[in-house]
């Protein structure tokens, strides 16, 4: 895909009105300020926490010579418009989940999560040590972006439902919010899948516009209030076993930065990724206990539903194999997961199973 062709055909690249919406990148008196658009409102647990942590770390590490001006979803552009805005040079950078942009190129799905794919630990291993970062760079160069992992939700649950799911037949016609390749797979089971921005999930559930939704995990879901509008919470999910968030800088802006500032951005993103992964693990257990105590019914899908998810996921993953870059990204990801899981299954998993057995 040619970058110029993309910009010519993109919604923002082809709309003169949109070009006037955002101010040109600012240069602060004490240094440089980069405008960062995000895909969630201020205060969203885990997701916005990572964006804010990243911005704060850049500001601190640079001693004020490079600052990030964070603009939450809807203040400059919509939640799903951040990619086009940064690619077209109308904002300096974004913080988001890259699977929102699988329509730009399906390779982006792998830099958040894919169904039955990498856990958070496995994803980070692929990215940092098995070629994932280099593929992210290659993909981003098509669209004029320099990207970094910058946040992790850990494993995401199956989601909130207004009714029990007793068999795969119950998925037929279900109006459900799920983005990414997981959403494509769910649609293949007969569900009616919608990609609702995070800031609109509660209202969509409360109004009955959708029958269920997945978001991030107990801590973030509780903060969003989803327990107020749905009774059943399925904690095991197939679609996002270890979801990553990303920060992406317009490539021209990136190349104009001093090397020291480039290194600060990269290190701040890496530090935020680890911090965010730990936050998810630290908060979700207690949040799940609170949800249970408030009457939420904690559920698991039956085996035939898992089987339906598996069949549909393979079909969704295979759909884009005709794209050479997608195929290379998938092959790299899958090879890394196979390598790391062969050890993790014999070490971490064996240990935790015995620890749980002994401690009861």
mmCIF file of C-alpha atoms in Angstrom:
data_model
loop_
_atom_site.group_PDB
_atom_site.id
_atom_site.type_symbol
_atom_site.label_atom_id
_atom_site.label_comp_id
_atom_site.label_asym_id
_atom_site.label_seq_id
_atom_site.Cartn_x
_atom_site.Cartn_y
_atom_site.Cartn_z
ATOM 1 C CA UNK A 1 0.000 0.000 0.000
ATOM 2 C CA UNK A 2 1.350 3.439 -0.956
ATOM 3 C CA UNK A 3 1.303 6.129 1.712
ATOM 4 C CA UNK A 4 0.336 8.903 -0.718
ATOM 5 C CA UNK A 5 -2.547 6.834 -2.028
ATOM 6 C CA UNK A 6 -3.738 6.216 1.509
ATOM 7 C CA UNK A 7 -3.640 9.906 2.408
ATOM 8 C CA UNK A 8 -5.470 10.825 -0.768
ATOM 9 C CA UNK A 9 -8.241 8.347 -0.036
ATOM 10 C CA UNK A 10 -8.491 8.695 3.749
ATOM 11 C CA UNK A 11 -11.372 10.567 5.314
ATOM 12 C CA UNK A 12 -9.117 13.173 6.907
ATOM 13 C CA UNK A 13 -6.669 13.395 4.033
ATOM 14 C CA UNK A 14 -9.471 14.188 1.611
ATOM 15 C CA UNK A 15 -11.449 16.606 3.755
ATOM 16 C CA UNK A 16 -10.305 20.180 3.765
ATOM 17 C CA UNK A 17 -12.604 21.041 6.662
ATOM 18 C CA UNK A 18 -10.985 18.436 8.859
ATOM 19 C CA UNK A 19 -7.557 19.871 8.134
ATOM 20 C CA UNK A 20 -8.545 23.115 9.827
ATOM 21 C CA UNK A 21 -9.855 21.359 12.923
ATOM 22 C CA UNK A 22 -6.484 20.759 14.495
ATOM 23 C CA UNK A 23 -3.782 23.256 15.173
ATOM 24 C CA UNK A 24 -0.321 22.711 13.711
ATOM 25 C CA UNK A 25 2.157 20.982 16.024
ATOM 26 C CA UNK A 26 3.135 23.430 18.748
ATOM 27 C CA UNK A 27 6.581 24.498 19.891
ATOM 28 C CA UNK A 28 6.492 25.442 23.565
ATOM 29 C CA UNK A 29 8.723 28.240 24.809
ATOM 30 C CA UNK A 30 10.730 25.870 26.996
ATOM 31 C CA UNK A 31 10.915 23.149 24.379
ATOM 32 C CA UNK A 32 8.709 21.122 22.093
ATOM 33 C CA UNK A 33 5.106 20.084 22.749
ATOM 34 C CA UNK A 34 3.494 17.183 20.888
ATOM 35 C CA UNK A 35 -0.275 16.895 20.659
ATOM 36 C CA UNK A 36 -1.425 13.336 21.432
ATOM 37 C CA UNK A 37 -4.989 12.330 20.561
ATOM 38 C CA UNK A 38 -6.441 9.288 22.335
ATOM 39 C CA UNK A 39 -9.301 6.844 21.839
ATOM 40 C CA UNK A 40 -10.930 7.085 25.277
ATOM 41 C CA UNK A 41 -12.181 9.878 27.548
ATOM 42 C CA UNK A 42 -10.120 11.126 30.477
ATOM 43 C CA UNK A 43 -10.140 8.892 33.513
ATOM 44 C CA UNK A 44 -10.856 5.539 31.848
ATOM 45 C CA UNK A 45 -9.170 2.897 33.996
ATOM 46 C CA UNK A 46 -6.212 1.036 32.472
ATOM 47 C CA UNK A 47 -6.595 2.583 28.984
ATOM 48 C CA UNK A 48 -6.383 6.295 29.851
ATOM 49 C CA UNK A 49 -4.185 5.494 32.842
ATOM 50 C CA UNK A 50 -1.569 4.224 30.370
ATOM 51 C CA UNK A 51 -1.910 7.276 28.125
ATOM 52 C CA UNK A 52 -1.504 9.632 31.076
ATOM 53 C CA UNK A 53 1.400 7.667 32.529
ATOM 54 C CA UNK A 54 3.195 7.790 29.173
ATOM 55 C CA UNK A 55 2.671 11.547 28.822
ATOM 56 C CA UNK A 56 3.848 12.183 32.379
ATOM 57 C CA UNK A 57 6.947 10.024 31.906
ATOM 58 C CA UNK A 58 7.976 11.863 28.732
ATOM 59 C CA UNK A 59 7.507 15.208 30.454
ATOM 60 C CA UNK A 60 9.562 14.140 33.492
ATOM 61 C CA UNK A 61 12.320 12.287 31.633
ATOM 62 C CA UNK A 62 12.905 15.193 29.263
ATOM 63 C CA UNK A 63 13.088 17.740 32.054
ATOM 64 C CA UNK A 64 10.360 19.714 30.310
ATOM 65 C CA UNK A 65 12.161 19.999 26.979
ATOM 66 C CA UNK A 66 9.620 17.638 25.408
ATOM 67 C CA UNK A 67 6.035 17.603 26.631
ATOM 68 C CA UNK A 68 2.919 15.676 25.603
ATOM 69 C CA UNK A 69 -0.401 17.509 25.392
ATOM 70 C CA UNK A 70 -2.962 14.691 25.796
ATOM 71 C CA UNK A 71 -6.293 15.269 24.086
ATOM 72 C CA UNK A 72 -8.915 12.632 24.955
ATOM 73 C CA UNK A 73 -11.431 11.180 22.524
ATOM 74 C CA UNK A 74 -13.899 13.708 21.196
ATOM 75 C CA UNK A 75 -11.939 16.850 22.068
ATOM 76 C CA UNK A 76 -10.082 17.119 18.747
ATOM 77 C CA UNK A 77 -11.081 13.967 16.859
ATOM 78 C CA UNK A 78 -13.272 10.968 17.532
ATOM 79 C CA UNK A 79 -12.076 7.795 19.211
ATOM 80 C CA UNK A 80 -11.585 5.903 15.953
ATOM 81 C CA UNK A 81 -10.240 8.884 13.971
ATOM 82 C CA UNK A 82 -6.891 9.197 15.732
ATOM 83 C CA UNK A 83 -5.030 7.004 13.229
ATOM 84 C CA UNK A 84 -6.044 9.119 10.229
ATOM 85 C CA UNK A 85 -5.334 12.346 12.098
ATOM 86 C CA UNK A 86 -1.760 11.372 12.927
ATOM 87 C CA UNK A 87 -1.038 9.690 9.593
ATOM 88 C CA UNK A 88 -2.208 12.824 7.781
ATOM 89 C CA UNK A 89 -0.096 15.095 10.013
ATOM 90 C CA UNK A 90 -3.021 16.820 11.677
ATOM 91 C CA UNK A 91 -1.937 15.637 15.127
ATOM 92 C CA UNK A 92 1.532 14.642 16.279
ATOM 93 C CA UNK A 93 0.775 11.274 17.854
ATOM 94 C CA UNK A 94 -1.948 9.000 19.148
ATOM 95 C CA UNK A 95 -2.496 6.565 21.996
ATOM 96 C CA UNK A 96 -4.952 3.807 21.172
ATOM 97 C CA UNK A 97 -5.432 0.093 20.529
ATOM 98 C CA UNK A 98 -4.094 -0.677 17.066
ATOM 99 C CA UNK A 99 -6.700 -3.321 16.289
ATOM 100 C CA UNK A 100 -9.171 -0.480 15.836
ATOM 101 C CA UNK A 101 -7.269 0.170 12.605
ATOM 102 C CA UNK A 102 -7.385 -3.288 11.087
ATOM 103 C CA UNK A 103 -9.431 -1.761 8.288
ATOM 104 C CA UNK A 104 -6.349 0.231 7.277
ATOM 105 C CA UNK A 105 -4.278 -2.954 7.251
ATOM 106 C CA UNK A 106 -5.152 -6.286 8.894
ATOM 107 C CA UNK A 107 -1.620 -6.626 10.234
ATOM 108 C CA UNK A 108 -2.566 -4.090 12.903
ATOM 109 C CA UNK A 109 -4.742 -6.672 14.643
ATOM 110 C CA UNK A 110 -1.633 -8.474 15.877
ATOM 111 C CA UNK A 111 -0.281 -5.402 17.657
ATOM 112 C CA UNK A 112 -3.215 -5.429 20.066
ATOM 113 C CA UNK A 113 -4.468 -9.021 20.226
ATOM 114 C CA UNK A 114 -5.883 -11.796 18.075
ATOM 115 C CA UNK A 115 -8.255 -14.595 19.123
ATOM 116 C CA UNK A 116 -6.511 -17.582 20.676
ATOM 117 C CA UNK A 117 -3.244 -15.668 20.253
ATOM 118 C CA UNK A 118 -0.495 -14.480 22.585
ATOM 119 C CA UNK A 119 -0.889 -13.819 26.283
ATOM 120 C CA UNK A 120 0.497 -10.515 27.542
ATOM 121 C CA UNK A 121 3.814 -12.149 28.478
ATOM 122 C CA UNK A 122 4.038 -13.980 25.145
ATOM 123 C CA UNK A 123 3.096 -10.848 23.196
ATOM 124 C CA UNK A 124 5.802 -8.801 24.865
ATOM 125 C CA UNK A 125 8.362 -11.540 24.172
ATOM 126 C CA UNK A 126 7.423 -11.547 20.480
ATOM 127 C CA UNK A 127 7.524 -7.776 20.259
ATOM 128 C CA UNK A 128 10.798 -7.166 22.061
ATOM 129 C CA UNK A 129 12.820 -10.252 21.119
ATOM 130 C CA UNK A 130 11.308 -12.120 18.157
ATOM 131 C CA UNK A 131 10.713 -9.580 15.405
ATOM 132 C CA UNK A 132 7.411 -7.993 16.401
ATOM 133 C CA UNK A 133 8.793 -4.485 16.838
ATOM 134 C CA UNK A 134 10.484 -4.532 13.444
ATOM 135 C CA UNK A 135 7.246 -5.646 11.780
ATOM 136 C CA UNK A 136 5.346 -2.875 13.603
ATOM 137 C CA UNK A 137 7.846 -0.404 12.149
ATOM 138 C CA UNK A 138 7.465 -1.859 8.665
ATOM 139 C CA UNK A 139 3.692 -1.675 8.855
ATOM 140 C CA UNK A 140 3.729 1.841 10.298
ATOM 141 C CA UNK A 141 6.027 3.130 7.546
ATOM 142 C CA UNK A 142 3.230 2.526 5.007
ATOM 143 C CA UNK A 143 1.101 5.093 6.829
ATOM 144 C CA UNK A 144 3.814 7.481 7.978
ATOM 145 C CA UNK A 145 3.863 6.286 11.587
ATOM 146 C CA UNK A 146 6.471 5.265 14.157
ATOM 147 C CA UNK A 147 4.760 2.993 16.674
ATOM 148 C CA UNK A 148 5.466 1.540 20.112
ATOM 149 C CA UNK A 149 3.637 -0.742 22.502
ATOM 150 C CA UNK A 150 2.463 1.492 25.331
ATOM 151 C CA UNK A 151 0.114 -0.257 27.750
ATOM 152 C CA UNK A 152 -1.293 -3.706 28.416
ATOM 153 C CA UNK A 153 -4.693 -4.787 29.685
ATOM 154 C CA UNK A 154 -3.629 -8.387 30.217
ATOM 155 C CA UNK A 155 -6.189 -11.086 29.437
ATOM 156 C CA UNK A 156 -9.630 -9.696 28.681
ATOM 157 C CA UNK A 157 -12.828 -11.443 29.811
ATOM 158 C CA UNK A 158 -15.558 -12.801 27.558
ATOM 159 C CA UNK A 159 -17.743 -9.890 28.557
ATOM 160 C CA UNK A 160 -21.085 -8.772 29.934
ATOM 161 C CA UNK A 161 -24.351 -10.334 28.812
ATOM 162 C CA UNK A 162 -27.983 -9.570 29.531
ATOM 163 C CA UNK A 163 -28.789 -13.291 29.431
ATOM 164 C CA UNK A 164 -27.014 -16.589 30.031
ATOM 165 C CA UNK A 165 -25.140 -18.251 27.176
ATOM 166 C CA UNK A 166 -25.979 -21.943 27.542
ATOM 167 C CA UNK A 167 -24.968 -23.110 24.071
ATOM 168 C CA UNK A 168 -23.563 -21.843 20.787
ATOM 169 C CA UNK A 169 -27.156 -21.421 19.581
ATOM 170 C CA UNK A 170 -27.562 -18.530 22.051
ATOM 171 C CA UNK A 171 -25.042 -16.498 20.033
ATOM 172 C CA UNK A 172 -27.386 -16.305 17.037
ATOM 173 C CA UNK A 173 -28.515 -12.707 16.511
ATOM 174 C CA UNK A 174 -26.878 -11.515 19.744
ATOM 175 C CA UNK A 175 -26.060 -7.797 19.449
ATOM 176 C CA UNK A 176 -22.596 -7.615 20.967
ATOM 177 C CA UNK A 177 -19.804 -5.052 21.162
ATOM 178 C CA UNK A 178 -16.418 -6.575 20.279
ATOM 179 C CA UNK A 179 -13.711 -5.008 18.081
ATOM 180 C CA UNK A 180 -10.767 -6.550 16.242
ATOM 181 C CA UNK A 181 -10.425 -10.011 14.779
ATOM 182 C CA UNK A 182 -12.254 -11.360 17.804
ATOM 183 C CA UNK A 183 -15.254 -9.352 16.674
ATOM 184 C CA UNK A 184 -14.952 -10.766 13.161
ATOM 185 C CA UNK A 185 -14.824 -14.265 14.613
ATOM 186 C CA UNK A 186 -17.831 -13.648 16.855
ATOM 187 C CA UNK A 187 -19.764 -12.445 13.825
ATOM 188 C CA UNK A 188 -19.041 -15.756 12.113
ATOM 189 C CA UNK A 189 -20.833 -17.567 14.956
ATOM 190 C CA UNK A 190 -24.055 -15.729 14.087
ATOM 191 C CA UNK A 191 -23.808 -12.785 16.464
ATOM 192 C CA UNK A 192 -24.455 -9.225 15.288
ATOM 193 C CA UNK A 193 -21.174 -7.512 16.152
ATOM 194 C CA UNK A 194 -20.748 -3.775 16.685
ATOM 195 C CA UNK A 195 -17.612 -1.741 17.363
ATOM 196 C CA UNK A 196 -18.834 0.801 19.898
ATOM 197 C CA UNK A 197 -16.228 3.256 21.316
ATOM 198 C CA UNK A 198 -15.419 2.729 24.979
ATOM 199 C CA UNK A 199 -17.050 5.989 25.980
ATOM 200 C CA UNK A 200 -20.385 4.859 24.507
ATOM 201 C CA UNK A 201 -20.614 1.273 25.805
ATOM 202 C CA UNK A 202 -22.595 2.002 28.968
ATOM 203 C CA UNK A 203 -25.290 3.961 27.166
ATOM 204 C CA UNK A 204 -25.547 1.375 24.391
ATOM 205 C CA UNK A 205 -26.153 -1.355 26.976
ATOM 206 C CA UNK A 206 -28.513 0.745 29.085
ATOM 207 C CA UNK A 207 -30.628 1.684 26.057
ATOM 208 C CA UNK A 208 -30.810 -1.877 24.738
ATOM 209 C CA UNK A 209 -28.989 -0.947 21.534
ATOM 210 C CA UNK A 210 -26.698 -3.906 22.272
ATOM 211 C CA UNK A 211 -27.280 -7.087 24.302
ATOM 212 C CA UNK A 212 -23.757 -7.340 25.655
ATOM 213 C CA UNK A 213 -20.227 -6.018 25.468
ATOM 214 C CA UNK A 214 -16.644 -6.746 26.346
ATOM 215 C CA UNK A 215 -14.374 -3.994 27.575
ATOM 216 C CA UNK A 216 -11.090 -4.522 29.427
ATOM 217 C CA UNK A 217 -11.361 -6.418 32.706
ATOM 218 C CA UNK A 218 -12.971 -6.250 36.161
ATOM 219 C CA UNK A 219 -11.204 -3.079 37.319
ATOM 220 C CA UNK A 220 -11.923 -1.048 34.180
ATOM 221 C CA UNK A 221 -15.375 -2.579 33.685
ATOM 222 C CA UNK A 222 -16.370 -1.727 37.256
ATOM 223 C CA UNK A 223 -15.180 1.861 36.758
ATOM 224 C CA UNK A 224 -17.350 2.056 33.634
ATOM 225 C CA UNK A 225 -20.353 0.787 35.606
ATOM 226 C CA UNK A 226 -21.163 -2.173 33.382
ATOM 227 C CA UNK A 227 -22.363 -4.171 36.421
ATOM 228 C CA UNK A 228 -25.254 -1.714 36.645
ATOM 229 C CA UNK A 229 -26.671 -2.696 33.249
ATOM 230 C CA UNK A 230 -25.732 -6.383 32.827
ATOM 231 C CA UNK A 231 -26.144 -9.336 35.181
ATOM 232 C CA UNK A 232 -23.899 -12.019 33.684
ATOM 233 C CA UNK A 233 -20.105 -11.657 33.475
ATOM 234 C CA UNK A 234 -18.153 -14.293 31.536
ATOM 235 C CA UNK A 235 -14.595 -14.036 32.780
ATOM 236 C CA UNK A 236 -12.902 -16.384 30.288
ATOM 237 C CA UNK A 237 -12.479 -14.793 26.861
ATOM 238 C CA UNK A 238 -11.164 -16.120 23.557
ATOM 239 C CA UNK A 239 -10.672 -12.849 21.734
ATOM 240 C CA UNK A 240 -7.951 -10.905 23.597
ATOM 241 C CA UNK A 241 -5.662 -13.116 25.690
ATOM 242 C CA UNK A 242 -3.125 -10.328 26.242
ATOM 243 C CA UNK A 243 -4.097 -6.987 24.720
ATOM 244 C CA UNK A 244 -1.526 -4.275 24.059
ATOM 245 C CA UNK A 245 -2.081 -0.554 23.641
ATOM 246 C CA UNK A 246 0.089 1.555 21.348
ATOM 247 C CA UNK A 247 1.526 5.028 20.951
ATOM 248 C CA UNK A 248 2.282 6.141 17.392
ATOM 249 C CA UNK A 249 4.096 9.285 16.251
ATOM 250 C CA UNK A 250 3.733 10.866 12.829
ATOM 251 C CA UNK A 251 6.877 9.743 11.000
ATOM 252 C CA UNK A 252 7.848 13.235 9.822
ATOM 253 C CA UNK A 253 7.464 14.501 13.388
ATOM 254 C CA UNK A 254 9.484 11.539 14.677
ATOM 255 C CA UNK A 255 12.335 12.197 12.262
ATOM 256 C CA UNK A 256 12.386 15.885 13.259
ATOM 257 C CA UNK A 257 12.961 15.039 16.929
ATOM 258 C CA UNK A 258 16.377 15.092 18.532
ATOM 259 C CA UNK A 259 17.799 11.593 19.096
ATOM 260 C CA UNK A 260 17.581 12.102 22.854
ATOM 261 C CA UNK A 261 13.875 12.897 22.587
ATOM 262 C CA UNK A 262 13.304 9.861 20.388
ATOM 263 C CA UNK A 263 14.940 7.689 23.026
ATOM 264 C CA UNK A 264 12.839 9.260 25.765
ATOM 265 C CA UNK A 265 9.632 8.448 23.877
ATOM 266 C CA UNK A 266 10.718 4.871 23.261
ATOM 267 C CA UNK A 267 11.804 4.313 26.871
ATOM 268 C CA UNK A 268 8.684 5.977 28.276
ATOM 269 C CA UNK A 269 6.497 3.745 26.108
ATOM 270 C CA UNK A 270 8.346 0.604 27.221
ATOM 271 C CA UNK A 271 8.158 1.623 30.884
ATOM 272 C CA UNK A 272 4.451 2.395 30.551
ATOM 273 C CA UNK A 273 3.835 -0.994 28.983
ATOM 274 C CA UNK A 274 5.305 -2.836 31.954
ATOM 275 C CA UNK A 275 3.623 -0.541 34.482
ATOM 276 C CA UNK A 276 0.247 -0.992 32.823
ATOM 277 C CA UNK A 277 0.551 -4.777 32.674
ATOM 278 C CA UNK A 278 1.264 -4.793 36.407
ATOM 279 C CA UNK A 279 -1.654 -2.449 37.116
ATOM 280 C CA UNK A 280 -4.086 -4.804 35.400
ATOM 281 C CA UNK A 281 -2.821 -7.789 37.369
ATOM 282 C CA UNK A 282 -2.856 -5.866 40.644
ATOM 283 C CA UNK A 283 -6.379 -4.467 40.357
ATOM 284 C CA UNK A 284 -8.496 -7.111 38.641
ATOM 285 C CA UNK A 285 -8.736 -9.697 41.430
ATOM 286 C CA UNK A 286 -10.091 -7.299 44.043
ATOM 287 C CA UNK A 287 -12.433 -5.725 41.492
ATOM 288 C CA UNK A 288 -13.846 -9.134 40.577
ATOM 289 C CA UNK A 289 -14.531 -9.832 44.261
ATOM 290 C CA UNK A 290 -16.386 -6.523 44.552
ATOM 291 C CA UNK A 291 -18.483 -7.270 41.469
ATOM 292 C CA UNK A 292 -19.397 -10.705 42.841
ATOM 293 C CA UNK A 293 -20.385 -9.209 46.209
ATOM 294 C CA UNK A 294 -22.679 -6.754 44.413
ATOM 295 C CA UNK A 295 -24.623 -9.557 42.756
ATOM 296 C CA UNK A 296 -22.840 -9.977 39.440
ATOM 297 C CA UNK A 297 -23.083 -13.596 38.298
ATOM 298 C CA UNK A 298 -19.591 -14.826 37.389
ATOM 299 C CA UNK A 299 -19.871 -17.314 34.518
ATOM 300 C CA UNK A 300 -17.851 -19.493 32.148
ATOM 301 C CA UNK A 301 -18.807 -20.450 28.597
ATOM 302 C CA UNK A 302 -19.705 -24.120 27.983
ATOM 303 C CA UNK A 303 -17.388 -26.204 25.818
ATOM 304 C CA UNK A 304 -19.535 -26.066 22.676
ATOM 305 C CA UNK A 305 -19.358 -22.262 22.763
ATOM 306 C CA UNK A 306 -15.565 -22.438 23.054
ATOM 307 C CA UNK A 307 -15.545 -24.831 20.109
ATOM 308 C CA UNK A 308 -17.604 -22.382 18.064
ATOM 309 C CA UNK A 309 -15.189 -19.589 18.984
ATOM 310 C CA UNK A 310 -12.248 -21.732 17.893
ATOM 311 C CA UNK A 311 -13.690 -22.630 14.496
ATOM 312 C CA UNK A 312 -14.719 -19.044 13.802
ATOM 313 C CA UNK A 313 -11.356 -17.658 14.938
ATOM 314 C CA UNK A 314 -9.418 -19.859 12.522
ATOM 315 C CA UNK A 315 -11.661 -18.678 9.693
ATOM 316 C CA UNK A 316 -11.219 -15.014 10.664
ATOM 317 C CA UNK A 317 -7.440 -15.341 10.932
ATOM 318 C CA UNK A 318 -7.204 -17.067 7.548
ATOM 319 C CA UNK A 319 -9.207 -14.390 5.728
ATOM 320 C CA UNK A 320 -6.248 -12.072 5.130
ATOM 321 C CA UNK A 321 -3.520 -14.581 4.311
ATOM 322 C CA UNK A 322 -3.451 -13.337 0.721
ATOM 323 C CA UNK A 323 -1.769 -10.153 1.996
ATOM 324 C CA UNK A 324 1.984 -10.798 2.084
ATOM 325 C CA UNK A 325 2.757 -8.517 5.037
ATOM 326 C CA UNK A 326 -0.168 -9.859 7.075
ATOM 327 C CA UNK A 327 1.019 -13.403 6.387
ATOM 328 C CA UNK A 328 4.549 -12.569 7.570
ATOM 329 C CA UNK A 329 3.244 -10.872 10.720
ATOM 330 C CA UNK A 330 0.993 -13.827 11.530
ATOM 331 C CA UNK A 331 3.735 -16.376 10.905
ATOM 332 C CA UNK A 332 6.178 -14.428 13.070
ATOM 333 C CA UNK A 333 3.631 -14.045 15.876
ATOM 334 C CA UNK A 334 2.582 -17.693 15.806
ATOM 335 C CA UNK A 335 6.173 -18.978 15.736
ATOM 336 C CA UNK A 336 7.064 -16.841 18.743
ATOM 337 C CA UNK A 337 3.982 -17.942 20.695
ATOM 338 C CA UNK A 338 4.780 -21.586 19.973
ATOM 339 C CA UNK A 339 8.334 -21.075 21.192
ATOM 340 C CA UNK A 340 7.466 -19.249 24.413
ATOM 341 C CA UNK A 341 4.467 -21.418 25.297
ATOM 342 C CA UNK A 342 6.542 -24.584 25.064
ATOM 343 C CA UNK A 343 8.493 -23.298 28.063
ATOM 344 C CA UNK A 344 5.720 -21.468 29.926
ATOM 345 C CA UNK A 345 3.447 -24.530 29.848
ATOM 346 C CA UNK A 346 6.204 -26.610 31.444
ATOM 347 C CA UNK A 347 7.255 -23.995 34.000
ATOM 348 C CA UNK A 348 4.795 -21.237 34.990
ATOM 349 C CA UNK A 349 1.648 -23.252 34.260
ATOM 350 C CA UNK A 350 2.911 -26.379 35.981
ATOM 351 C CA UNK A 351 3.942 -24.357 39.022
ATOM 352 C CA UNK A 352 0.704 -22.386 39.380
ATOM 353 C CA UNK A 353 -1.391 -25.549 39.049
ATOM 354 C CA UNK A 354 0.559 -27.165 41.895
ATOM 355 C CA UNK A 355 0.549 -23.988 43.975
ATOM 356 C CA UNK A 356 -3.246 -23.751 43.689
ATOM 357 C CA UNK A 357 -3.597 -27.449 44.551
ATOM 358 C CA UNK A 358 -1.384 -27.245 47.627
ATOM 359 C CA UNK A 359 -2.769 -23.967 48.943
ATOM 360 C CA UNK A 360 -6.320 -25.024 48.161
#
